[in-house]
DNA sequence: CCTATATATGAATATATGTTCATATAGTAT
DNA sequence: ATACTATATGAACATATATTCATATATAGG
């Protein structure tokens, strides 16, 4: 006798379960993916990326313009560097940061659109 | 005499600074945006979203299929609910969750593409 | 060499986050 | 009622994270 209220019997070990499982990336990739999104999950970093999308900038100016302490800025730039999101070039004692590519900013824009649709 | 090694003098208080500042969303929206990305910044939640993108599922099956404890699953579903990412319907004692819209999954796919490009 | 400027970094701290454990709630069946 | 199943939730705990503070490094100018 099949108990329809036990959802467990519905599809586990069946075709649908496999379809679901095969659509989910492997653990290793999944972690990378979550790590990537977590980078965008901080308003300071989003600010930095948005700023660099307009123009390359030195640490000092970023710090002043975005109202973030020099130290915090440096720490966050390191995070973005290690995540391969920004690159830098040195000119004397000044270090100019810029986006490694514009893909990131496109993803942020997608998020912005998403939120705006949701709000309206 | 203009000191070119002082990047501070380059554009602060000038047109470029304004362009940068005006491209950055206001604080309130910025927090929402970061909050949104932070939701995607956890592998368990990404797994759940990917699964629900294939099919609505009850908590029990999600839990079994994704190898997450029932309690952790419930907690994470609450997070997704509060973030307006999933909706649910009750059928007896069983609660079926599904994505509120497919937008989210599109954003995740964008992230996946981004990572894959970067790896290659 | 000494000073000032620009940036980086380690340690400390406060806060946020994810999971587990125990328990509560709610529906179903006997 | 009682027992069982499905889900939710509060508390505790361990870990991660962002910022600050103090200090280090590096470059330039005098």
PDB file of C-alpha atoms (C1' of nucleotides) in Angstrom:
ATOM      1  CA  UNK A   1       0.000   0.000   0.000  1.00  0.00           C
ATOM      2  CA  UNK A   2       1.488   3.306  -1.064  1.00  0.00           C
ATOM      3  CA  UNK A   3       1.408   6.119   1.419  1.00  0.00           C
ATOM      4  CA  UNK A   4       1.091   9.327  -0.553  1.00  0.00           C
ATOM      5  CA  UNK A   5       1.678  11.493   2.457  1.00  0.00           C
ATOM      6  CA  UNK A   6       5.129  10.170   2.848  1.00  0.00           C
ATOM      7  CA  UNK A   7       6.960  12.294   0.350  1.00  0.00           C
ATOM      8  CA  UNK A   8       9.955  10.099   0.872  1.00  0.00           C
ATOM      9  CA  UNK A   9       8.399   7.473  -1.338  1.00  0.00           C
ATOM     10  CA  UNK A  10       7.712   9.933  -4.117  1.00  0.00           C
ATOM     11  CA  UNK A  11      10.914   9.854  -6.006  1.00  0.00           C
ATOM     12  CA  UNK A  12      13.891   9.061  -3.881  1.00  0.00           C
ATOM     13  CA  UNK A  13      16.152   6.549  -5.632  1.00  0.00           C
ATOM     14  CA  UNK A  14      14.365   7.342  -8.817  1.00  0.00           C
ATOM     15  CA  UNK A  15      14.820   9.218 -12.037  1.00  0.00           C
ATOM     16  CA  UNK A  16      13.982  12.621 -10.621  1.00  0.00           C
ATOM     17  CA  UNK A  17      16.467  12.256  -7.806  1.00  0.00           C
ATOM     18  CA  UNK A  18      19.165  11.548 -10.333  1.00  0.00           C
ATOM     19  CA  UNK A  19      18.157  14.496 -12.423  1.00  0.00           C
ATOM     20  CA  UNK A  20      18.409  16.750  -9.378  1.00  0.00           C
ATOM     21  CA  UNK A  21      21.699  15.316  -8.242  1.00  0.00           C
ATOM     22  CA  UNK A  22      23.290  15.553 -11.647  1.00  0.00           C
ATOM     23  CA  UNK A  23      22.333  19.204 -11.919  1.00  0.00           C
ATOM     24  CA  UNK A  24      24.300  20.084  -8.813  1.00  0.00           C
ATOM     25  CA  UNK A  25      27.998  20.807  -9.294  1.00  0.00           C
ATOM     26  CA  UNK A  26      30.513  18.675  -7.440  1.00  0.00           C
ATOM     27  CA  UNK A  27      31.594  19.678  -3.972  1.00  0.00           C
ATOM     28  CA  UNK A  28      34.874  21.225  -4.988  1.00  0.00           C
ATOM     29  CA  UNK A  29      33.287  23.474  -7.578  1.00  0.00           C
ATOM     30  CA  UNK A  30      30.390  24.216  -5.259  1.00  0.00           C
ATOM     31  CA  UNK A  31      32.758  25.591  -2.654  1.00  0.00           C
ATOM     32  CA  UNK A  32      34.483  27.755  -5.239  1.00  0.00           C
ATOM     33  CA  UNK A  33      31.126  29.050  -6.371  1.00  0.00           C
ATOM     34  CA  UNK A  34      29.976  29.909  -2.865  1.00  0.00           C
ATOM     35  CA  UNK A  35      33.348  31.496  -2.111  1.00  0.00           C
ATOM     36  CA  UNK A  36      32.965  33.628  -5.187  1.00  0.00           C
ATOM     37  CA  UNK A  37      29.529  34.889  -4.204  1.00  0.00           C
ATOM     38  CA  UNK A  38      30.643  35.451  -0.650  1.00  0.00           C
ATOM     39  CA  UNK A  39      33.222  37.905  -1.977  1.00  0.00           C
ATOM     40  CA  UNK A  40      30.338  39.972  -3.296  1.00  0.00           C
ATOM     41  CA  UNK A  41      28.521  39.596   0.000  1.00  0.00           C
ATOM     42  CA  UNK A  42      30.122  42.592   1.647  1.00  0.00           C
ATOM     43  CA  UNK A  43      29.082  46.150   0.959  1.00  0.00           C
ATOM     44  CA  UNK A  44      32.603  47.525   1.189  1.00  0.00           C
ATOM     45  CA  UNK A  45      33.829  45.154  -1.482  1.00  0.00           C
ATOM     46  CA  UNK A  46      30.856  45.864  -3.710  1.00  0.00           C
ATOM     47  CA  UNK A  47      31.597  49.564  -3.382  1.00  0.00           C
ATOM     48  CA  UNK A  48      35.207  48.994  -4.344  1.00  0.00           C
ATOM     49  CA  UNK A  49      34.271  46.962  -7.392  1.00  0.00           C
ATOM     50  CA  UNK A  50      31.716  49.515  -8.522  1.00  0.00           C
ATOM     51  CA  UNK A  51      34.304  52.260  -8.156  1.00  0.00           C
ATOM     52  CA  UNK A  52      36.980  50.368 -10.060  1.00  0.00           C
ATOM     53  CA  UNK A  53      34.467  49.667 -12.791  1.00  0.00           C
ATOM     54  CA  UNK A  54      34.557  53.384 -13.537  1.00  0.00           C
ATOM     55  CA  UNK A  55      38.260  53.968 -13.202  1.00  0.00           C
ATOM     56  CA  UNK A  56      41.484  52.529 -11.951  1.00  0.00           C
ATOM     57  CA  UNK A  57      42.370  54.117  -8.621  1.00  0.00           C
ATOM     58  CA  UNK A  58      45.075  54.188  -6.009  1.00  0.00           C
ATOM     59  CA  UNK A  59      44.516  52.897  -2.503  1.00  0.00           C
ATOM     60  CA  UNK A  60      44.558  56.311  -0.955  1.00  0.00           C
ATOM     61  CA  UNK A  61      41.869  57.702  -3.233  1.00  0.00           C
ATOM     62  CA  UNK A  62      39.713  54.603  -2.884  1.00  0.00           C
ATOM     63  CA  UNK A  63      40.025  54.930   0.832  1.00  0.00           C
ATOM     64  CA  UNK A  64      39.084  58.613   0.877  1.00  0.00           C
ATOM     65  CA  UNK A  65      36.378  58.391  -1.731  1.00  0.00           C
ATOM     66  CA  UNK A  66      34.631  55.351  -0.291  1.00  0.00           C
ATOM     67  CA  UNK A  67      35.071  56.384   3.302  1.00  0.00           C
ATOM     68  CA  UNK A  68      36.964  53.287   4.351  1.00  0.00           C
ATOM     69  CA  UNK A  69      40.087  53.387   6.508  1.00  0.00           C
ATOM     70  CA  UNK A  70      43.384  52.843   4.724  1.00  0.00           C
ATOM     71  CA  UNK A  71      43.954  49.628   6.604  1.00  0.00           C
ATOM     72  CA  UNK A  72      40.522  48.196   5.932  1.00  0.00           C
ATOM     73  CA  UNK A  73      40.902  49.155   2.291  1.00  0.00           C
ATOM     74  CA  UNK A  74      44.212  47.382   2.029  1.00  0.00           C
ATOM     75  CA  UNK A  75      42.784  44.260   3.648  1.00  0.00           C
ATOM     76  CA  UNK A  76      39.794  44.201   1.342  1.00  0.00           C
ATOM     77  CA  UNK A  77      41.935  44.808  -1.722  1.00  0.00           C
ATOM     78  CA  UNK A  78      43.945  41.802  -0.719  1.00  0.00           C
ATOM     79  CA  UNK A  79      40.783  39.726  -0.570  1.00  0.00           C
ATOM     80  CA  UNK A  80      39.821  40.934  -4.031  1.00  0.00           C
ATOM     81  CA  UNK A  81      43.330  40.296  -5.304  1.00  0.00           C
ATOM     82  CA  UNK A  82      43.355  36.758  -3.973  1.00  0.00           C
ATOM     83  CA  UNK A  83      39.957  36.177  -5.528  1.00  0.00           C
ATOM     84  CA  UNK A  84      41.414  37.234  -8.851  1.00  0.00           C
ATOM     85  CA  UNK A  85      38.957  40.083  -9.174  1.00  0.00           C
ATOM     86  CA  UNK A  86      41.373  42.999  -9.246  1.00  0.00           C
ATOM     87  CA  UNK A  87      44.855  43.574 -10.551  1.00  0.00           C
ATOM     88  CA  UNK A  88      47.301  46.320  -9.692  1.00  0.00           C
ATOM     89  CA  UNK A  89      50.258  48.227 -11.002  1.00  0.00           C
ATOM     90  CA  UNK A  90      52.797  50.201  -9.032  1.00  0.00           C
ATOM     91  CA  UNK A  91      53.917  53.655  -9.942  1.00  0.00           C
ATOM     92  CA  UNK A  92      56.500  54.781  -7.455  1.00  0.00           C
ATOM     93  CA  UNK A  93      54.999  54.391  -4.046  1.00  0.00           C
ATOM     94  CA  UNK A  94      51.467  54.566  -5.390  1.00  0.00           C
ATOM     95  CA  UNK A  95      49.583  51.366  -6.219  1.00  0.00           C
ATOM     96  CA  UNK A  96      46.784  51.579  -8.738  1.00  0.00           C
ATOM     97  CA  UNK A  97      44.082  48.953  -8.635  1.00  0.00           C
ATOM     98  CA  UNK A  98      41.705  48.042 -11.407  1.00  0.00           C
ATOM     99  CA  UNK A  99      39.267  45.285 -12.290  1.00  0.00           C
ATOM    100  CA  UNK A 100      40.783  42.229 -13.889  1.00  0.00           C
ATOM    101  CA  UNK A 101      37.814  42.037 -16.222  1.00  0.00           C
ATOM    102  CA  UNK A 102      34.341  43.489 -16.443  1.00  0.00           C
ATOM    103  CA  UNK A 103      32.578  40.205 -15.894  1.00  0.00           C
ATOM    104  CA  UNK A 104      32.342  40.843 -12.191  1.00  0.00           C
ATOM    105  CA  UNK A 105      30.638  44.127 -12.623  1.00  0.00           C
ATOM    106  CA  UNK A 106      28.129  42.506 -14.954  1.00  0.00           C
ATOM    107  CA  UNK A 107      27.271  40.020 -12.238  1.00  0.00           C
ATOM    108  CA  UNK A 108      26.795  42.814  -9.763  1.00  0.00           C
ATOM    109  CA  UNK A 109      24.564  44.624 -12.221  1.00  0.00           C
ATOM    110  CA  UNK A 110      22.506  41.464 -12.580  1.00  0.00           C
ATOM    111  CA  UNK A 111      22.092  41.405  -8.823  1.00  0.00           C
ATOM    112  CA  UNK A 112      21.056  45.054  -8.843  1.00  0.00           C
ATOM    113  CA  UNK A 113      18.432  44.402 -11.507  1.00  0.00           C
ATOM    114  CA  UNK A 114      17.175  41.432  -9.559  1.00  0.00           C
ATOM    115  CA  UNK A 115      16.713  43.502  -6.425  1.00  0.00           C
ATOM    116  CA  UNK A 116      15.054  46.328  -8.294  1.00  0.00           C
ATOM    117  CA  UNK A 117      12.547  43.998  -9.923  1.00  0.00           C
ATOM    118  CA  UNK A 118      11.802  42.469  -6.586  1.00  0.00           C
ATOM    119  CA  UNK A 119      11.252  45.811  -4.890  1.00  0.00           C
ATOM    120  CA  UNK A 120       8.824  47.065  -7.504  1.00  0.00           C
TER     121      UNK A 120
ATOM    122  CA  UNK B   1      53.735  73.081  -8.573  1.00  0.00           C
ATOM    123  CA  UNK B   2      51.834  69.885  -9.107  1.00  0.00           C
ATOM    124  CA  UNK B   3      53.149  66.790  -7.443  1.00  0.00           C
ATOM    125  CA  UNK B   4      52.359  63.872  -9.713  1.00  0.00           C
ATOM    126  CA  UNK B   5      53.444  61.303  -7.204  1.00  0.00           C
ATOM    127  CA  UNK B   6      50.701  62.307  -4.898  1.00  0.00           C
ATOM    128  CA  UNK B   7      47.782  60.460  -6.419  1.00  0.00           C
ATOM    129  CA  UNK B   8      45.562  62.372  -4.090  1.00  0.00           C
ATOM    130  CA  UNK B   9      45.844  65.393  -6.311  1.00  0.00           C
ATOM    131  CA  UNK B  10      44.845  63.460  -9.401  1.00  0.00           C
ATOM    132  CA  UNK B  11      41.141  63.740  -9.296  1.00  0.00           C
ATOM    133  CA  UNK B  12      39.763  64.046  -5.826  1.00  0.00           C
ATOM    134  CA  UNK B  13      37.119  66.773  -5.659  1.00  0.00           C
ATOM    135  CA  UNK B  14      36.915  66.632  -9.407  1.00  0.00           C
ATOM    136  CA  UNK B  15      34.745  65.332 -12.181  1.00  0.00           C
ATOM    137  CA  UNK B  16      36.037  61.778 -12.011  1.00  0.00           C
ATOM    138  CA  UNK B  17      35.400  61.521  -8.306  1.00  0.00           C
ATOM    139  CA  UNK B  18      31.816  62.527  -8.874  1.00  0.00           C
ATOM    140  CA  UNK B  19      31.436  60.054 -11.680  1.00  0.00           C
ATOM    141  CA  UNK B  20      32.697  57.275  -9.404  1.00  0.00           C
ATOM    142  CA  UNK B  21      30.554  58.321  -6.491  1.00  0.00           C
ATOM    143  CA  UNK B  22      27.409  58.622  -8.545  1.00  0.00           C
ATOM    144  CA  UNK B  23      27.903  55.133  -9.940  1.00  0.00           C
ATOM    145  CA  UNK B  24      27.810  53.595  -6.470  1.00  0.00           C
ATOM    146  CA  UNK B  25      24.362  52.790  -5.080  1.00  0.00           C
ATOM    147  CA  UNK B  26      23.289  54.419  -1.842  1.00  0.00           C
ATOM    148  CA  UNK B  27      24.118  52.750   1.432  1.00  0.00           C
ATOM    149  CA  UNK B  28      20.714  51.231   2.001  1.00  0.00           C
ATOM    150  CA  UNK B  29      20.612  49.579  -1.397  1.00  0.00           C
ATOM    151  CA  UNK B  30      24.259  48.594  -1.106  1.00  0.00           C
ATOM    152  CA  UNK B  31      23.519  46.629   2.056  1.00  0.00           C
ATOM    153  CA  UNK B  32      20.599  44.892   0.400  1.00  0.00           C
ATOM    154  CA  UNK B  33      22.800  44.001  -2.516  1.00  0.00           C
ATOM    155  CA  UNK B  34      25.561  42.573  -0.356  1.00  0.00           C
ATOM    156  CA  UNK B  35      22.999  40.710   1.735  1.00  0.00           C
ATOM    157  CA  UNK B  36      21.620  39.203  -1.416  1.00  0.00           C
ATOM    158  CA  UNK B  37      24.996  37.961  -2.620  1.00  0.00           C
ATOM    159  CA  UNK B  38      25.860  36.700   0.821  1.00  0.00           C
ATOM    160  CA  UNK B  39      22.839  34.417   0.614  1.00  0.00           C
ATOM    161  CA  UNK B  40      24.504  32.769  -2.376  1.00  0.00           C
ATOM    162  CA  UNK B  41      27.784  32.628  -0.497  1.00  0.00           C
ATOM    163  CA  UNK B  42      27.129  29.304   1.158  1.00  0.00           C
ATOM    164  CA  UNK B  43      27.474  25.989  -0.597  1.00  0.00           C
ATOM    165  CA  UNK B  44      24.506  24.417   1.180  1.00  0.00           C
ATOM    166  CA  UNK B  45      22.208  27.181   0.009  1.00  0.00           C
ATOM    167  CA  UNK B  46      23.536  27.036  -3.524  1.00  0.00           C
ATOM    168  CA  UNK B  47      22.886  23.302  -3.534  1.00  0.00           C
ATOM    169  CA  UNK B  48      19.331  23.854  -2.354  1.00  0.00           C
ATOM    170  CA  UNK B  49      18.654  26.451  -5.013  1.00  0.00           C
ATOM    171  CA  UNK B  50      20.113  24.277  -7.738  1.00  0.00           C
ATOM    172  CA  UNK B  51      17.950  21.383  -6.599  1.00  0.00           C
ATOM    173  CA  UNK B  52      14.784  23.450  -6.448  1.00  0.00           C
ATOM    174  CA  UNK B  53      15.544  24.769  -9.906  1.00  0.00           C
ATOM    175  CA  UNK B  54      14.882  21.259 -11.163  1.00  0.00           C
ATOM    176  CA  UNK B  55      11.862  20.428  -9.063  1.00  0.00           C
ATOM    177  CA  UNK B  56       9.846  21.448  -6.080  1.00  0.00           C
ATOM    178  CA  UNK B  57      10.739  19.234  -3.140  1.00  0.00           C
ATOM    179  CA  UNK B  58       9.780  18.572   0.430  1.00  0.00           C
ATOM    180  CA  UNK B  59      12.129  19.240   3.311  1.00  0.00           C
ATOM    181  CA  UNK B  60      12.714  15.580   4.001  1.00  0.00           C
ATOM    182  CA  UNK B  61      13.773  14.773   0.455  1.00  0.00           C
ATOM    183  CA  UNK B  62      15.945  17.851   0.199  1.00  0.00           C
ATOM    184  CA  UNK B  63      17.587  16.842   3.399  1.00  0.00           C
ATOM    185  CA  UNK B  64      18.228  13.265   2.283  1.00  0.00           C
ATOM    186  CA  UNK B  65      19.193  14.085  -1.244  1.00  0.00           C
ATOM    187  CA  UNK B  66      21.592  16.882  -0.407  1.00  0.00           C
ATOM    188  CA  UNK B  67      23.021  15.220   2.636  1.00  0.00           C
ATOM    189  CA  UNK B  68      22.125  17.985   5.041  1.00  0.00           C
ATOM    190  CA  UNK B  69      20.586  17.344   8.449  1.00  0.00           C
ATOM    191  CA  UNK B  70      16.883  18.040   8.774  1.00  0.00           C
ATOM    192  CA  UNK B  71      17.531  20.826  11.222  1.00  0.00           C
ATOM    193  CA  UNK B  72      20.185  22.524   9.136  1.00  0.00           C
ATOM    194  CA  UNK B  73      17.913  22.208   6.121  1.00  0.00           C
ATOM    195  CA  UNK B  74      15.054  23.845   7.946  1.00  0.00           C
ATOM    196  CA  UNK B  75      17.267  26.668   9.119  1.00  0.00           C
ATOM    197  CA  UNK B  76      18.631  27.303   5.651  1.00  0.00           C
ATOM    198  CA  UNK B  77      15.191  27.159   4.094  1.00  0.00           C
ATOM    199  CA  UNK B  78      14.150  29.823   6.508  1.00  0.00           C
ATOM    200  CA  UNK B  79      17.020  31.997   5.373  1.00  0.00           C
ATOM    201  CA  UNK B  80      15.984  31.484   1.762  1.00  0.00           C
ATOM    202  CA  UNK B  81      12.364  32.172   2.643  1.00  0.00           C
ATOM    203  CA  UNK B  82      13.223  35.400   4.406  1.00  0.00           C
ATOM    204  CA  UNK B  83      15.330  36.419   1.448  1.00  0.00           C
ATOM    205  CA  UNK B  84      12.320  35.908  -0.773  1.00  0.00           C
ATOM    206  CA  UNK B  85      14.093  33.309  -2.822  1.00  0.00           C
ATOM    207  CA  UNK B  86      11.846  30.336  -2.154  1.00  0.00           C
ATOM    208  CA  UNK B  87       8.173  29.837  -1.547  1.00  0.00           C
ATOM    209  CA  UNK B  88       6.372  26.852  -0.060  1.00  0.00           C
ATOM    210  CA  UNK B  89       3.063  25.086   0.043  1.00  0.00           C
ATOM    211  CA  UNK B  90       1.839  22.636   2.655  1.00  0.00           C
ATOM    212  CA  UNK B  91       0.213  19.364   1.833  1.00  0.00           C
ATOM    213  CA  UNK B  92      -0.757  17.701   5.050  1.00  0.00           C
ATOM    214  CA  UNK B  93       2.306  17.565   7.173  1.00  0.00           C
ATOM    215  CA  UNK B  94       4.611  17.784   4.205  1.00  0.00           C
ATOM    216  CA  UNK B  95       5.972  21.159   3.114  1.00  0.00           C
ATOM    217  CA  UNK B  96       7.039  21.551  -0.476  1.00  0.00           C
ATOM    218  CA  UNK B  97       9.534  24.244  -1.308  1.00  0.00           C
ATOM    219  CA  UNK B  98      10.164  25.752  -4.698  1.00  0.00           C
ATOM    220  CA  UNK B  99      11.932  28.748  -6.206  1.00  0.00           C
ATOM    221  CA  UNK B 100       9.983  31.953  -6.207  1.00  0.00           C
ATOM    222  CA  UNK B 101      11.304  32.709  -9.675  1.00  0.00           C
ATOM    223  CA  UNK B 102      14.080  31.495 -11.912  1.00  0.00           C
ATOM    224  CA  UNK B 103      16.013  34.712 -11.764  1.00  0.00           C
ATOM    225  CA  UNK B 104      18.125  33.425  -8.907  1.00  0.00           C
ATOM    226  CA  UNK B 105      19.186  30.355 -10.753  1.00  0.00           C
ATOM    227  CA  UNK B 106      20.193  32.501 -13.711  1.00  0.00           C
ATOM    228  CA  UNK B 107      22.461  34.497 -11.436  1.00  0.00           C
ATOM    229  CA  UNK B 108      24.009  31.326 -10.119  1.00  0.00           C
ATOM    230  CA  UNK B 109      24.540  30.098 -13.664  1.00  0.00           C
ATOM    231  CA  UNK B 110      26.276  33.384 -14.461  1.00  0.00           C
ATOM    232  CA  UNK B 111      28.581  32.771 -11.521  1.00  0.00           C
ATOM    233  CA  UNK B 112      29.267  29.253 -12.741  1.00  0.00           C
ATOM    234  CA  UNK B 113      30.154  30.497 -16.211  1.00  0.00           C
ATOM    235  CA  UNK B 114      32.378  33.128 -14.703  1.00  0.00           C
ATOM    236  CA  UNK B 115      34.304  30.540 -12.699  1.00  0.00           C
ATOM    237  CA  UNK B 116      34.597  28.182 -15.634  1.00  0.00           C
ATOM    238  CA  UNK B 117      36.013  30.890 -17.871  1.00  0.00           C
ATOM    239  CA  UNK B 118      38.464  31.818 -15.211  1.00  0.00           C
ATOM    240  CA  UNK B 119      39.628  28.254 -14.690  1.00  0.00           C
ATOM    241  CA  UNK B 120      40.253  27.610 -18.359  1.00  0.00           C
TER     242      UNK B 120
ATOM    243  C1'  DC C   1      70.527  59.936   6.880  1.00  0.00           C
ATOM    244  C1'  DC C   2      66.066  61.662   8.169  1.00  0.00           C
ATOM    245  C1'  DT C   3      61.322  62.597   7.269  1.00  0.00           C
ATOM    246  C1'  DA C   4      57.060  62.104   4.993  1.00  0.00           C
ATOM    247  C1'  DT C   5      53.916  59.512   2.185  1.00  0.00           C
ATOM    248  C1'  DA C   6      51.651  55.242   0.373  1.00  0.00           C
ATOM    249  C1'  DT C   7      50.630  50.735   1.191  1.00  0.00           C
ATOM    250  C1'  DA C   8      50.710  46.220   3.545  1.00  0.00           C
ATOM    251  C1'  DT C   9      50.165  43.224   7.327  1.00  0.00           C
ATOM    252  C1'  DG C  10      49.833  40.747  11.954  1.00  0.00           C
ATOM    253  C1'  DA C  11      47.292  40.679  16.214  1.00  0.00           C
ATOM    254  C1'  DA C  12      43.267  41.628  18.686  1.00  0.00           C
ATOM    255  C1'  DT C  13      38.453  42.211  18.944  1.00  0.00           C
ATOM    256  C1'  DA C  14      33.720  42.192  18.045  1.00  0.00           C
ATOM    257  C1'  DT C  15      30.212  40.335  15.417  1.00  0.00           C
ATOM    258  C1'  DA C  16      28.053  37.213  12.148  1.00  0.00           C
ATOM    259  C1'  DT C  17      27.182  32.685  10.534  1.00  0.00           C
ATOM    260  C1'  DG C  18      26.304  27.590  10.088  1.00  0.00           C
ATOM    261  C1'  DT C  19      25.669  23.465  12.365  1.00  0.00           C
ATOM    262  C1'  DT C  20      24.111  20.479  16.019  1.00  0.00           C
ATOM    263  C1'  DC C  21      21.273  19.153  19.841  1.00  0.00           C
ATOM    264  C1'  DA C  22      17.183  19.123  22.141  1.00  0.00           C
ATOM    265  C1'  DT C  23      12.633  20.138  21.923  1.00  0.00           C
ATOM    266  C1'  DA C  24       8.292  22.120  20.125  1.00  0.00           C
ATOM    267  C1'  DT C  25       4.493  22.051  16.855  1.00  0.00           C
ATOM    268  C1'  DA C  26       1.434  20.046  13.671  1.00  0.00           C
ATOM    269  C1'  DG C  27      -0.681  16.587  10.941  1.00  0.00           C
ATOM    270  C1'  DT C  28      -1.936  11.524  10.348  1.00  0.00           C
ATOM    271  C1'  DA C  29      -3.031   7.000  11.614  1.00  0.00           C
ATOM    272  C1'  DT C  30      -4.331   3.449  14.885  1.00  0.00           C
TER     273       DT C  30
ATOM    274  C1'  DA D   1      -5.479   9.498  23.547  1.00  0.00           C
ATOM    275  C1'  DT D   2      -1.125   7.555  21.718  1.00  0.00           C
ATOM    276  C1'  DA D   3       2.335   7.006  18.509  1.00  0.00           C
ATOM    277  C1'  DC D   4       4.640   8.331  14.515  1.00  0.00           C
ATOM    278  C1'  DT D   5       6.166  11.421  10.885  1.00  0.00           C
ATOM    279  C1'  DA D   6       7.443  16.032   8.979  1.00  0.00           C
ATOM    280  C1'  DT D   7       8.961  20.377   9.968  1.00  0.00           C
ATOM    281  C1'  DA D   8      10.365  24.369  12.778  1.00  0.00           C
ATOM    282  C1'  DT D   9      12.940  26.654  16.194  1.00  0.00           C
ATOM    283  C1'  DG D  10      15.767  28.265  20.285  1.00  0.00           C
ATOM    284  C1'  DA D  11      20.170  27.724  22.541  1.00  0.00           C
ATOM    285  C1'  DA D  12      24.857  26.544  22.445  1.00  0.00           C
ATOM    286  C1'  DC D  13      29.015  26.209  20.112  1.00  0.00           C
ATOM    287  C1'  DA D  14      32.612  26.609  16.869  1.00  0.00           C
ATOM    288  C1'  DT D  15      34.270  29.087  13.091  1.00  0.00           C
ATOM    289  C1'  DA D  16      34.581  32.873   9.863  1.00  0.00           C
ATOM    290  C1'  DT D  17      34.777  37.681   8.919  1.00  0.00           C
ATOM    291  C1'  DA D  18      35.489  42.786   8.997  1.00  0.00           C
ATOM    292  C1'  DT D  19      37.440  46.370  11.274  1.00  0.00           C
ATOM    293  C1'  DT D  20      40.844  48.715  14.108  1.00  0.00           C
ATOM    294  C1'  DC D  21      45.338  49.472  16.052  1.00  0.00           C
ATOM    295  C1'  DA D  22      50.032  49.285  15.868  1.00  0.00           C
ATOM    296  C1'  DT D  23      53.726  48.563  13.122  1.00  0.00           C
ATOM    297  C1'  DA D  24      56.416  47.203   9.012  1.00  0.00           C
ATOM    298  C1'  DT D  25      57.948  48.037   4.300  1.00  0.00           C
ATOM    299  C1'  DA D  26      58.945  50.767   0.404  1.00  0.00           C
ATOM    300  C1'  DT D  27      59.622  54.939  -2.217  1.00  0.00           C
ATOM    301  C1'  DA D  28      60.679  59.819  -2.702  1.00  0.00           C
ATOM    302  C1'  DG D  29      62.506  64.285  -1.284  1.00  0.00           C
ATOM    303  C1'  DG D  30      65.453  67.196   1.293  1.00  0.00           C
TER     304       DG D  30
END
